[in-house]
Coordinates of C-alpha atoms and ligand atoms in Angstrom, one line a residue:
M1 CA 172.0 198.9 288.6
S2 CA 175.4 196.8 288.0
P3 CA 178.3 196.9 290.5
A4 CA 180.8 199.7 289.9
P5 CA 184.0 198.1 288.3
E6 CA 187.3 197.9 290.1
R7 CA 189.0 201.3 289.2
P8 CA 192.4 200.8 287.8
T9 CA 195.1 203.0 288.9
R10 CA 195.6 203.9 285.2
V11 CA 192.9 203.3 282.5
T12 CA 194.1 201.4 279.6
V13 CA 192.7 200.4 276.2
P14 CA 192.0 196.8 277.1
W15 CA 190.3 197.8 280.3
F16 CA 188.2 200.5 278.3
R17 CA 187.3 197.8 275.8
S18 CA 186.5 195.2 278.5
R19 CA 183.7 197.2 280.1
K20 CA 181.3 196.3 277.1
G21 CA 178.4 195.0 278.8
Q22 CA 180.1 195.1 282.3
G23 CA 179.1 197.6 285.0
P24 CA 178.0 201.0 284.7
P25 CA 178.3 203.1 281.7
L26 CA 181.9 204.6 280.7
V27 CA 182.3 208.3 281.1
V28 CA 184.0 210.3 278.5
L29 CA 184.6 213.9 278.6
T30 CA 186.6 216.2 276.2
A31 CA 189.5 218.2 277.6
Y32 CA 191.7 220.7 276.0
D33 CA 194.0 222.2 278.6
A34 CA 195.6 221.6 282.3
A35 CA 192.6 223.1 284.2
G36 CA 190.0 221.2 282.6
T37 CA 192.0 217.9 282.8
I38 CA 192.8 218.6 286.5
A39 CA 189.0 219.1 287.2
A40 CA 187.8 215.9 285.0
E41 CA 190.2 213.6 286.6
E42 CA 189.1 214.8 290.2
A43 CA 185.6 214.1 288.9
G44 CA 186.6 210.4 288.1
V45 CA 186.0 210.2 284.3
D46 CA 187.2 206.9 282.4
A47 CA 188.8 208.9 279.4
L48 CA 189.7 212.2 278.4
L49 CA 189.1 213.1 274.7
V50 CA 191.0 215.9 273.2
G51 CA 188.4 216.4 270.4
D52 CA 188.8 218.5 267.4
S53 CA 185.7 220.5 268.9
L54 CA 188.8 222.6 270.2
G55 CA 188.4 224.4 267.2
M56 CA 184.9 225.6 268.1
V57 CA 184.9 225.9 271.8
V58 CA 188.4 227.2 272.3
L59 CA 189.9 228.5 269.2
G60 CA 186.9 230.4 267.9
Y61 CA 186.3 228.7 264.6
D62 CA 182.8 228.0 263.1
S63 CA 183.6 224.5 262.2
T64 CA 186.3 221.7 263.0
L65 CA 187.7 221.8 259.4
R66 CA 190.1 224.6 260.4
V67 CA 191.8 222.7 263.2
T68 CA 195.3 221.6 262.3
M69 CA 197.6 218.9 263.6
E70 CA 199.8 221.8 265.3
D71 CA 196.5 222.8 267.1
M72 CA 195.6 219.5 268.3
L73 CA 199.1 218.5 269.5
H74 CA 199.5 221.9 271.4
H75 CA 196.4 221.1 273.5
A76 CA 197.0 217.3 273.7
R77 CA 200.4 217.9 275.3
A78 CA 198.7 220.3 277.8
V79 CA 196.2 217.7 278.6
S80 CA 198.9 215.1 278.8
R81 CA 200.9 217.0 281.4
A82 CA 197.8 217.0 283.7
R83 CA 196.5 213.6 283.1
R84 CA 196.9 210.8 285.9
R85 CA 194.6 208.2 285.6
A86 CA 192.0 208.5 282.5
L87 CA 192.6 207.1 279.2
L88 CA 193.9 209.8 276.7
I89 CA 192.4 209.9 273.5
A90 CA 193.4 212.4 270.7
D91 CA 191.2 213.3 267.9
M92 CA 192.9 213.0 264.6
P93 CA 191.9 216.4 262.7
W94 CA 190.4 216.7 259.0
L95 CA 192.9 215.8 256.3
S96 CA 195.2 214.1 258.8
F97 CA 194.1 210.7 257.9
H98 CA 192.8 211.0 254.4
L99 CA 196.0 211.3 252.3
G100 CA 197.3 207.9 252.6
A101 CA 198.4 205.1 255.2
G102 CA 202.1 206.6 255.5
E103 CA 200.8 210.0 256.4
T104 CA 197.8 208.8 258.6
V105 CA 200.6 206.6 260.8
R106 CA 202.8 209.4 260.9
N107 CA 200.3 211.9 262.2
A108 CA 198.9 209.5 264.7
A109 CA 202.3 208.7 266.1
R110 CA 203.0 212.3 266.7
F111 CA 200.1 212.2 269.2
V112 CA 201.8 209.0 271.0
R113 CA 205.2 210.2 270.8
E114 CA 204.9 213.9 271.4
A115 CA 201.8 214.1 273.5
G116 CA 201.6 210.7 275.4
A117 CA 198.2 209.8 273.6
D118 CA 196.9 206.2 274.5
A119 CA 194.8 206.1 271.4
V120 CA 193.3 208.2 268.4
K121 CA 190.0 208.6 267.2
I122 CA 188.9 209.0 263.6
E123 CA 185.7 209.9 261.8
G124 CA 184.0 207.8 259.2
G125 CA 183.1 204.2 258.4
E126 CA 184.1 202.2 255.4
P127 CA 186.1 204.6 253.5
R128 CA 188.4 204.8 256.5
L129 CA 189.1 201.0 257.1
E130 CA 192.5 201.2 255.2
A131 CA 193.5 204.1 257.6
V132 CA 192.2 202.1 260.7
Q133 CA 194.2 199.0 259.6
A134 CA 197.4 200.9 258.8
L135 CA 197.3 202.7 262.5
L136 CA 196.5 199.1 264.2
D137 CA 199.3 197.6 262.2
A138 CA 201.6 200.4 263.7
G139 CA 200.2 199.5 267.3
I140 CA 198.2 202.5 267.6
P141 CA 194.7 201.7 269.0
V142 CA 191.9 203.5 267.3
M143 CA 188.4 204.5 268.4
G144 CA 185.7 205.0 265.6
H145 CA 183.2 207.8 265.1
L146 CA 180.1 207.5 263.1
G147 CA 176.8 209.3 262.6
L148 CA 176.9 213.2 262.7
T149 CA 180.5 213.3 262.2
P150 CA 181.4 217.0 262.3
Q151 CA 184.0 216.8 259.9
S152 CA 181.7 216.0 257.1
V153 CA 179.6 219.2 257.9
L154 CA 179.9 220.5 254.2
H155 CA 178.6 217.1 252.8
F156 CA 175.7 217.0 255.3
G157 CA 174.8 220.5 254.6
G158 CA 174.7 221.3 258.4
Y159 CA 174.6 219.7 261.8
R160 CA 171.7 217.4 261.2
V161 CA 170.9 214.1 263.0
Q162 CA 171.8 211.3 260.5
A163 CA 170.6 207.5 259.9
K164 CA 166.9 208.6 260.2
D165 CA 165.8 206.5 257.3
P166 CA 166.1 202.6 257.4
A167 CA 168.6 202.6 254.6
A168 CA 170.8 204.9 256.2
A169 CA 170.7 203.1 259.6
D170 CA 171.3 199.8 258.0
A171 CA 174.4 201.5 256.4
L172 CA 175.6 202.8 259.6
V173 CA 175.1 199.4 261.4
R174 CA 177.2 198.2 258.6
D175 CA 180.0 200.5 259.1
A176 CA 180.2 199.9 262.7
E177 CA 180.3 196.2 262.3
A178 CA 183.2 196.7 259.7
L179 CA 185.0 199.0 262.1
A180 CA 184.7 196.6 265.0
A181 CA 185.9 193.8 262.7
A182 CA 188.9 195.8 261.7
G183 CA 189.7 196.1 265.4
V184 CA 188.8 199.6 266.7
F185 CA 188.4 199.4 270.6
S186 CA 185.2 201.6 270.9
I187 CA 182.9 203.6 268.6
V188 CA 181.5 207.2 269.4
L189 CA 178.0 207.5 267.8
E190 CA 177.0 211.0 267.6
G191 CA 173.8 212.5 266.4
I192 CA 171.5 209.4 265.4
P193 CA 168.1 208.1 266.7
S194 CA 168.4 206.0 269.9
A195 CA 167.0 203.0 268.4
V196 CA 169.9 202.9 265.7
A197 CA 172.4 203.6 268.5
A198 CA 170.8 200.6 270.6
R199 CA 171.0 198.5 267.4
V200 CA 174.7 199.1 266.9
T201 CA 175.2 198.7 270.5
R202 CA 173.7 195.2 270.2
A203 CA 175.7 194.3 267.1
I204 CA 179.3 195.0 268.1
E205 CA 181.4 193.6 270.8
V206 CA 183.3 196.9 271.6
P207 CA 181.8 199.7 273.6
T208 CA 179.7 202.3 271.8
I209 CA 180.2 205.8 273.3
G210 CA 177.2 208.2 272.7
I211 CA 176.6 211.8 272.3
G212 CA 173.2 212.7 271.3
A213 CA 172.5 209.0 270.6
G214 CA 170.1 207.9 273.5
P215 CA 170.8 206.0 276.8
S216 CA 171.5 202.5 275.1
C217 CA 175.1 203.2 274.5
D218 CA 177.9 201.6 276.5
G219 CA 179.1 205.0 277.6
Q220 CA 178.5 208.8 277.3
V221 CA 180.5 211.5 276.1
L222 CA 179.8 215.4 276.2
V223 CA 181.9 218.5 275.3
A224 CA 183.2 219.8 278.5
H225 CA 182.4 223.5 277.7
D226 CA 178.8 222.4 276.7
L227 CA 178.1 220.6 280.2
L228 CA 180.0 223.5 282.1
G229 CA 178.0 226.4 280.2
L230 CA 181.2 228.1 279.6
L231 CA 180.1 229.7 276.5
P232 CA 176.9 231.8 275.9
G233 CA 174.1 230.7 273.5
P234 CA 171.9 227.5 273.0
V235 CA 173.4 224.2 273.0
P236 CA 171.9 221.2 271.4
R237 CA 169.1 219.1 273.0
F238 CA 171.3 216.3 274.1
V239 CA 173.5 218.4 276.2
R240 CA 172.6 218.6 280.1
R241 CA 174.1 222.0 281.6
Y242 CA 175.4 221.1 284.7
A243 CA 176.7 224.5 285.4
D244 CA 176.5 228.1 284.1
L245 CA 180.2 229.0 284.1
H246 CA 179.8 231.7 281.5
A247 CA 177.7 233.8 283.9
A248 CA 179.8 232.9 286.9
Q249 CA 183.0 234.1 284.9
V250 CA 181.2 237.4 283.6
D251 CA 179.9 238.2 287.3
A252 CA 183.6 237.6 288.8
M253 CA 185.3 239.6 286.0
R254 CA 182.6 242.4 286.5
R255 CA 183.2 242.7 290.2
F256 CA 186.9 242.7 289.9
A257 CA 186.4 245.6 287.3
E258 CA 184.2 247.4 289.6
D259 CA 186.7 246.9 292.6
V260 CA 189.7 248.0 290.5
R261 CA 187.6 251.4 289.2
A262 CA 186.5 251.9 292.8
G263 CA 189.9 251.7 294.3
R264 CA 188.8 248.6 296.5
F265 CA 191.3 246.4 294.8
P266 CA 194.2 245.7 295.9
Q267 CA 194.1 246.0 299.7
D268 CA 196.5 245.6 302.5
G269 CA 196.3 241.7 302.7
E270 CA 196.8 241.6 298.8
T271 CA 200.0 243.5 298.4
Y272 CA 203.6 243.1 299.8
D273 CA 205.2 245.4 302.7
Ligands
LIG301 O1 185.7 216.7 268.8 C1 185.0 216.1 269.9 O2 184.8 216.6 270.9 C2 184.3 214.8 269.3 C3 183.2 214.5 270.7 C4 182.0 215.6 270.7 C5 182.8 213.1 270.6 O3 184.4 214.2 268.6

């Protein structure tokens, strides 16, 4: 195992980028509010991603396509207020970076100016190079995202593992090389075979961050609600559940309800004289 890197007091884009091939894998976690951010900071994550998974795990939508810039900004600001050390990356929601360079930069700049984001993430490969270039020209660092990109769910016809056949795998490697050459500081690889993620990781000089992409990536990201078991129901096979907070919440709320109904709450020490 490689030695742990010196921990900076504040994670910056250059520090994150420089971890490629150095030390232990990078740790990225999604965050949507102050409580989740405080916990993730205490746990020592390297980067917080205000993901548009917000739509599915917080806002109750059935896909990320419903998430707006205003939704994302509202939660990015909450994360920013609680963030101390980790890099803060904001996910650009669907249609916020598809309608021309001007609108893309204006939207991304709102994450930087109004929510204190250090960088933005955008989904897609070659068709998004113009957007990536415009953002970099404006001085906004960009993280790429390839593979099972949830904003393309209609095109994919569901949440299916991508790049399974050799032609699709080659295309994904080309997309990653093009994004890296354009200047992204890192690329998320989601829902692809581990062998393809390993190829990409070898092929590019910026860190790959995997989610359902196997162990060869330079870092790993999970949706916080998945690893915490905050929602009932099944999770994808790449999720490791470290807690069952849904059951813990139901149990605590049920005991509160029972205590209220039985007249056991509040008691003397829980009231003002
Ligand atoms: O929206 C999100 O949470 C993401 C991660 C799963 C990478 O894009």
